[in-house]
Coordinates of C-alpha atoms and ligand atoms in Angstrom, one line a residue:
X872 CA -5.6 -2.7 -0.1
X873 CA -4.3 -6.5 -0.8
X874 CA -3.5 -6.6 -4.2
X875 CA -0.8 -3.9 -4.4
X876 CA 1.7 -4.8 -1.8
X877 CA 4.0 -6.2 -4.5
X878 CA 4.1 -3.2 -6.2
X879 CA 7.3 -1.6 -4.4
X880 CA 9.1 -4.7 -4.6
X881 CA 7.8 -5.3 -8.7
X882 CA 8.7 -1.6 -9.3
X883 CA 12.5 -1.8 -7.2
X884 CA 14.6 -1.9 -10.6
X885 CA 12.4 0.3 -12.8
X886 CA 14.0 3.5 -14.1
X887 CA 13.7 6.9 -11.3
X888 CA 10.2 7.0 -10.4
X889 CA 8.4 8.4 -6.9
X890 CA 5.3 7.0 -5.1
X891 CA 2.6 8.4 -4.0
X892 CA 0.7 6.7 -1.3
X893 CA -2.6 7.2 1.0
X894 CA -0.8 8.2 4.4
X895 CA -3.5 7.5 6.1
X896 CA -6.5 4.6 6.2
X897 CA -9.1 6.7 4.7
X898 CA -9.4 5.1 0.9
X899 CA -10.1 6.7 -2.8
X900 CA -7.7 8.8 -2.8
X901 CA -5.3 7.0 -5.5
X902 CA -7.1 8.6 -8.5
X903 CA -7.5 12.2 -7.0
X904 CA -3.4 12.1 -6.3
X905 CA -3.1 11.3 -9.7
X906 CA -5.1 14.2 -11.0
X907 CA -3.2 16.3 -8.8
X908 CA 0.3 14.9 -9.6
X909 CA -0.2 14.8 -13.3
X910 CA -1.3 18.4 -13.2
X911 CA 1.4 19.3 -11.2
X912 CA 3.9 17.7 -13.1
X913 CA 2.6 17.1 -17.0
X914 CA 5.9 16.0 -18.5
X915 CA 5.8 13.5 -16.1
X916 CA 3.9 10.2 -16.9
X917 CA 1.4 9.0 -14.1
X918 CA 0.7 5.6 -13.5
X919 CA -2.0 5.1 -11.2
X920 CA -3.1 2.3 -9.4
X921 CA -6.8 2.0 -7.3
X922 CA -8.4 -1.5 -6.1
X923 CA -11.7 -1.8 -6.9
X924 CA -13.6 -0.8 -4.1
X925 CA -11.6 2.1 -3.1
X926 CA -11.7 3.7 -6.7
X927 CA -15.5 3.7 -6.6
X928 CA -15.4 6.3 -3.7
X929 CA -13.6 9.0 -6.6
X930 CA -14.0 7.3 -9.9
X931 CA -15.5 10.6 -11.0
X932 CA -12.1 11.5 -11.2
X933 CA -11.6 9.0 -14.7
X934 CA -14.0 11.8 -16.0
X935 CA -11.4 14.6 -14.9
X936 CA -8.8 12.9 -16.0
X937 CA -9.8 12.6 -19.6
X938 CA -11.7 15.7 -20.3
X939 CA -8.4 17.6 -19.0
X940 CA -5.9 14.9 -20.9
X941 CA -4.1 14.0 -18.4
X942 CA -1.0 12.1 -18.7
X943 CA -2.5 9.2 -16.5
X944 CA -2.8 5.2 -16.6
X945 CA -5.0 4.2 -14.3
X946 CA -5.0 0.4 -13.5
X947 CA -7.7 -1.3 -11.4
X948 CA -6.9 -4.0 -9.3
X949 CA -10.4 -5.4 -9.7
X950 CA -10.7 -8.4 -6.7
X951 CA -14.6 -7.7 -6.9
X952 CA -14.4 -7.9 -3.2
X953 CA -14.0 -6.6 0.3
X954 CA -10.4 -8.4 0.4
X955 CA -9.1 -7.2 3.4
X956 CA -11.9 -7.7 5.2
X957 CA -11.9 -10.9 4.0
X958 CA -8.4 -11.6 5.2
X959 CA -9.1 -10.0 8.8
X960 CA -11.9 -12.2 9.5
X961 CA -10.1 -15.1 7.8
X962 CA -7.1 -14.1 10.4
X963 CA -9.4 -14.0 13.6
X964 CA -9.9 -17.4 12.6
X965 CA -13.5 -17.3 10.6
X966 CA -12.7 -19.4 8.4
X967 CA -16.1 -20.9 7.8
X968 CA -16.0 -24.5 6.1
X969 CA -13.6 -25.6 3.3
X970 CA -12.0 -22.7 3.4
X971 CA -8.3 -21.4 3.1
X972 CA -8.3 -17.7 3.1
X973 CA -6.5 -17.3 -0.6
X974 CA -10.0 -18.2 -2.3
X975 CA -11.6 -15.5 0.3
X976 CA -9.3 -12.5 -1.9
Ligands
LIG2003 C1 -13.2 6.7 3.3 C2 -13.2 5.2 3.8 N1 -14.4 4.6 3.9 C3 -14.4 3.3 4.3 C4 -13.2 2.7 4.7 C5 -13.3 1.2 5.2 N2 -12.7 0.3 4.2 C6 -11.4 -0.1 4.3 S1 -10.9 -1.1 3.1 C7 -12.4 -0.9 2.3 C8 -12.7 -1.5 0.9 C9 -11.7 -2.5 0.5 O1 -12.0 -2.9 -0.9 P1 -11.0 -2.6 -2.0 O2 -10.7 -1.1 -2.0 O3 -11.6 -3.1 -3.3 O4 -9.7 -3.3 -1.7 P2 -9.5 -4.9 -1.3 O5 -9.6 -5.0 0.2 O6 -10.5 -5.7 -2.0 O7 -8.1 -5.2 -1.8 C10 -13.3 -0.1 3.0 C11 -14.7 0.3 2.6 C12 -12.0 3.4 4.7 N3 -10.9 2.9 5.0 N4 -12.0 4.7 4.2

């Protein structure tokens, strides 16, 4: 939710490659598409990438994913925190004491 936003960007230059993204705002679903795509797809490699909180909701799935050896890297972006919750209170101007908003993610 706030750790991948440089992704696209990081990832501009990198050989031919597609995304596949949550199209909505319902979260977890980053390790399921993975399943899907690498089974889909096997001579394709799979790179998948979850923040913390959201992979929790599917992480089930690391289970699929290796009893079916699936061509998938999963990488969590592990924040160990409600980040972008964080960041919407921090921008409604809770800042609470001493605070800057980076620490917060
Ligand atoms: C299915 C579902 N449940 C709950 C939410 C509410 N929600 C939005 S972001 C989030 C968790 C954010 O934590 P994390 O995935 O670790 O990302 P971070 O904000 O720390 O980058 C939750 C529970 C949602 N969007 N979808």
């Amino acid at each position: 939710m706030t750790s991948g936003h440089g992704m696209m960007t990081a990832s501009a230059g990198a050989p031919p490659h597609d995304w596949l993204v949550n199209t909505g705002g319902s979260i977890g679903i980053a390790m399921p598409l993975a399943v899907g795509a690498a089974v889909a797809c096997p001579s394709r490699r799979v790179l998948c990438l979850s923040a913390d909180g959201s992979g929790m909701y599917t992480q089930q799935t690391l289970w699929s994913m290796a009893r079916e050896g699936l061509n998938v890297t999963t990488v969590i972006f592990a924040n160990r925190s409600y980040g972008v919750l964080k960041r919407e209170f921090f921008l409604f101007g809770n800042r609470g004491s001493g605070t800057t908003g980076s620490e917060l993610i």
